[in-house]
CSV table of C-alpha atoms in Angstrom, one decimal:
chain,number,residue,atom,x,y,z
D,1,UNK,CA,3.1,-173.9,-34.0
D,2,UNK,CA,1.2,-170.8,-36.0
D,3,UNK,CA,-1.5,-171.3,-38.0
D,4,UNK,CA,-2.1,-169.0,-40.5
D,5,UNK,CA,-5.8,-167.4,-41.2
D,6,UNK,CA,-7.7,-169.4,-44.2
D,7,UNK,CA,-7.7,-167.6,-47.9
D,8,UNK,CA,-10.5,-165.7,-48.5
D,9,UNK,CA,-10.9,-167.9,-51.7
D,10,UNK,CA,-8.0,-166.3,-54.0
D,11,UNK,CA,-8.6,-162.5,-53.5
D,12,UNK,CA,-6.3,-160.3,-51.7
D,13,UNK,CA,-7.7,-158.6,-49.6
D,14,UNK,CA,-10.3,-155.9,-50.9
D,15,UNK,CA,-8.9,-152.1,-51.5
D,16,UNK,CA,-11.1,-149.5,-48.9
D,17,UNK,CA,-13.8,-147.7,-50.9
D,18,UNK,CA,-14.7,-144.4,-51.1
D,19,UNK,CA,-17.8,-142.3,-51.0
D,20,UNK,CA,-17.8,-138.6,-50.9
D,21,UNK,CA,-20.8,-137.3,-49.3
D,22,UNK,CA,-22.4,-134.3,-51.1
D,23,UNK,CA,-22.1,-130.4,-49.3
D,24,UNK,CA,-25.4,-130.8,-48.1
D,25,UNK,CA,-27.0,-133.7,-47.0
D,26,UNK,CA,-30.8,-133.6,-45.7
D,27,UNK,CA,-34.3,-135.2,-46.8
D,28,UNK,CA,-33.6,-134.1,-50.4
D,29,UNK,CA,-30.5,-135.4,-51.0
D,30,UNK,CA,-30.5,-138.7,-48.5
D,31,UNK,CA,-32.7,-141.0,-50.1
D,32,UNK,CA,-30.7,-140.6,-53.4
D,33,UNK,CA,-27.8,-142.0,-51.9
D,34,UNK,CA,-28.9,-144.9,-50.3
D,35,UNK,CA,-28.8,-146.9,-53.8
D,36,UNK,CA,-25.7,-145.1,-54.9
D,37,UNK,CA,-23.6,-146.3,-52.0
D,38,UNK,CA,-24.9,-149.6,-52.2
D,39,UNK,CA,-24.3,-150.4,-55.5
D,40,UNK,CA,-21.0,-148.7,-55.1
D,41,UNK,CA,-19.7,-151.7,-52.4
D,42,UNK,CA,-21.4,-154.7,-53.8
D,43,UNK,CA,-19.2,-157.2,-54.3
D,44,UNK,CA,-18.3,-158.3,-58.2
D,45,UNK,CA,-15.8,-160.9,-59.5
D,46,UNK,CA,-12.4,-160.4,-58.4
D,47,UNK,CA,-13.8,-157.7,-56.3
D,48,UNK,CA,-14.8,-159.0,-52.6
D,49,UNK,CA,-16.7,-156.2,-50.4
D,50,UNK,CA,-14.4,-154.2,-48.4
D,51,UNK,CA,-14.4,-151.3,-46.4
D,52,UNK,CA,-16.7,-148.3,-46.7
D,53,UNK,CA,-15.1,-145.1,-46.4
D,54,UNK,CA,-18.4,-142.1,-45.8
D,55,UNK,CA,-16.2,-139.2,-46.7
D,56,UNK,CA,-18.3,-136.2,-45.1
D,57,UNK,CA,-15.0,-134.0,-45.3
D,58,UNK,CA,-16.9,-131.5,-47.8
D,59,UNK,CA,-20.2,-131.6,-46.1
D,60,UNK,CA,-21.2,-128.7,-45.0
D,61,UNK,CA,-24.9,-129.3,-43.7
D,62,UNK,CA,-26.7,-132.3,-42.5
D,63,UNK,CA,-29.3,-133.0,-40.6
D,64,UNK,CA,-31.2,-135.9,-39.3
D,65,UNK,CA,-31.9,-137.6,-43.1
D,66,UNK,CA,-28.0,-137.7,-43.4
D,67,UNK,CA,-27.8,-139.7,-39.2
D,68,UNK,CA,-30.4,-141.6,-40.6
D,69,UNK,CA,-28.7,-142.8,-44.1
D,70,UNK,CA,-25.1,-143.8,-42.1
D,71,UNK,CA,-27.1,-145.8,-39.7
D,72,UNK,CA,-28.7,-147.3,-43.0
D,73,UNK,CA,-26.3,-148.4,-44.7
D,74,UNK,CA,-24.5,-149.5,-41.5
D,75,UNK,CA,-27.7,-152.1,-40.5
D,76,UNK,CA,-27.7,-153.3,-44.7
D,77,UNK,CA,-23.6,-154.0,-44.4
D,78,UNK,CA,-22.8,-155.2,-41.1
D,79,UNK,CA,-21.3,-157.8,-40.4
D,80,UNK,CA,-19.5,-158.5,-44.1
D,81,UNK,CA,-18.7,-154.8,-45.0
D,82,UNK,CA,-17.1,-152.3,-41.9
D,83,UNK,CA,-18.2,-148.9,-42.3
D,84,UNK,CA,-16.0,-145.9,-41.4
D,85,UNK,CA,-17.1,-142.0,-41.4
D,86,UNK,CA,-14.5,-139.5,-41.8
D,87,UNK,CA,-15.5,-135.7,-41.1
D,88,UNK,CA,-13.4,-132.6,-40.3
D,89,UNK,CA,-13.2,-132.1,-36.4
D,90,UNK,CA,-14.7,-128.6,-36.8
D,91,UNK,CA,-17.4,-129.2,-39.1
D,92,UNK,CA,-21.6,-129.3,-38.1
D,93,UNK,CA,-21.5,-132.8,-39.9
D,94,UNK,CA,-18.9,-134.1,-36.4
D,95,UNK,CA,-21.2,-132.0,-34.6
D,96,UNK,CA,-24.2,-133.9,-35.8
D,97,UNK,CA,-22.2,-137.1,-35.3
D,98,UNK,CA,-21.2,-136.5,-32.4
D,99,UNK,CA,-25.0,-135.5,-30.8
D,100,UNK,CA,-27.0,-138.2,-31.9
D,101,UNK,CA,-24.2,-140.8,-30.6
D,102,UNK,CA,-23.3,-142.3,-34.2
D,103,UNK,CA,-19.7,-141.9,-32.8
D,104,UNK,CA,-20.4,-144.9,-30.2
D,105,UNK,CA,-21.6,-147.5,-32.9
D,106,UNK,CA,-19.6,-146.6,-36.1
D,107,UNK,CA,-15.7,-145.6,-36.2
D,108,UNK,CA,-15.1,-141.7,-36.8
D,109,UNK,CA,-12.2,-140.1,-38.1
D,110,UNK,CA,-10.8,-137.2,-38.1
D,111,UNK,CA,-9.1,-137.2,-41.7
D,112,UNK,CA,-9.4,-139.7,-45.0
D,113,UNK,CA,-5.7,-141.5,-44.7
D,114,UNK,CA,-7.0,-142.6,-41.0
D,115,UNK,CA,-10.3,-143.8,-42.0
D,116,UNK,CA,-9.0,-145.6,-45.1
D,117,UNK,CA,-5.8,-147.3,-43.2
D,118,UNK,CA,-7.8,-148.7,-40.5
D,119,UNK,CA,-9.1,-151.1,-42.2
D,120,UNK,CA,-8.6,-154.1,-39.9
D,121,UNK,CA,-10.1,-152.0,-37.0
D,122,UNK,CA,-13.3,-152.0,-37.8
């Protein structure tokens, strides 16, 4: 016999969001994001939270502020909300990544159609 996972109440299953990451993230910049990425994933009517896409593809610089607002917004979502970082391979932000061990304890990818299509990985 299968049994089938339980609705979610009604919704299908919530589309992957999206939020680019400025070219340069550091303490200027960091703190004005925090409430910008939060609002941008609350859940509304007809609109259950979903996955978080951090799109660092055009960053070019970022420093501890920018470690420090992923692990953020990772602590306020988790469980409900999976968070996934994308970042060019090459660039200082997978470099920074990469360092201060934010690899280990959120998903990276290399490009945007990975991170958005593994949802269910998280």
């Amino acid at each position: 016999m299968t049994f089938l996972p339980e609705s979610s109440g009604g919704h299908p299953p919530a589309a992957p969001i999206r939020f680019p990451f400025p070219p340069e993230v550091d303490v200027s910049t960091a703190d004005r994001l925090l409430p910008l990425i939060m609002d941008r994933v609350r859940p509304r009517p007809g609109r259950p939270a979903g996955l978080l896409v951090l799109d660092l593809t055009a960053t070019e610089f970022m420093d501890s502020q920018g470690v420090r607002l992923i692990n953020e917004v990772h602590r306020l979502l988790r469980p409900r909300t999976p968070v996934h970082v994308v970042a060019r391979p090459e660039s200082l932000a997978s470099r920074v990544l990469e360092l201060t061990g934010v690899r280990r304890d959120i998903p990276v990818y290399d490009n945007l159609p990975e991170a958005m299509a593994a949802q269910g990985l998280a």
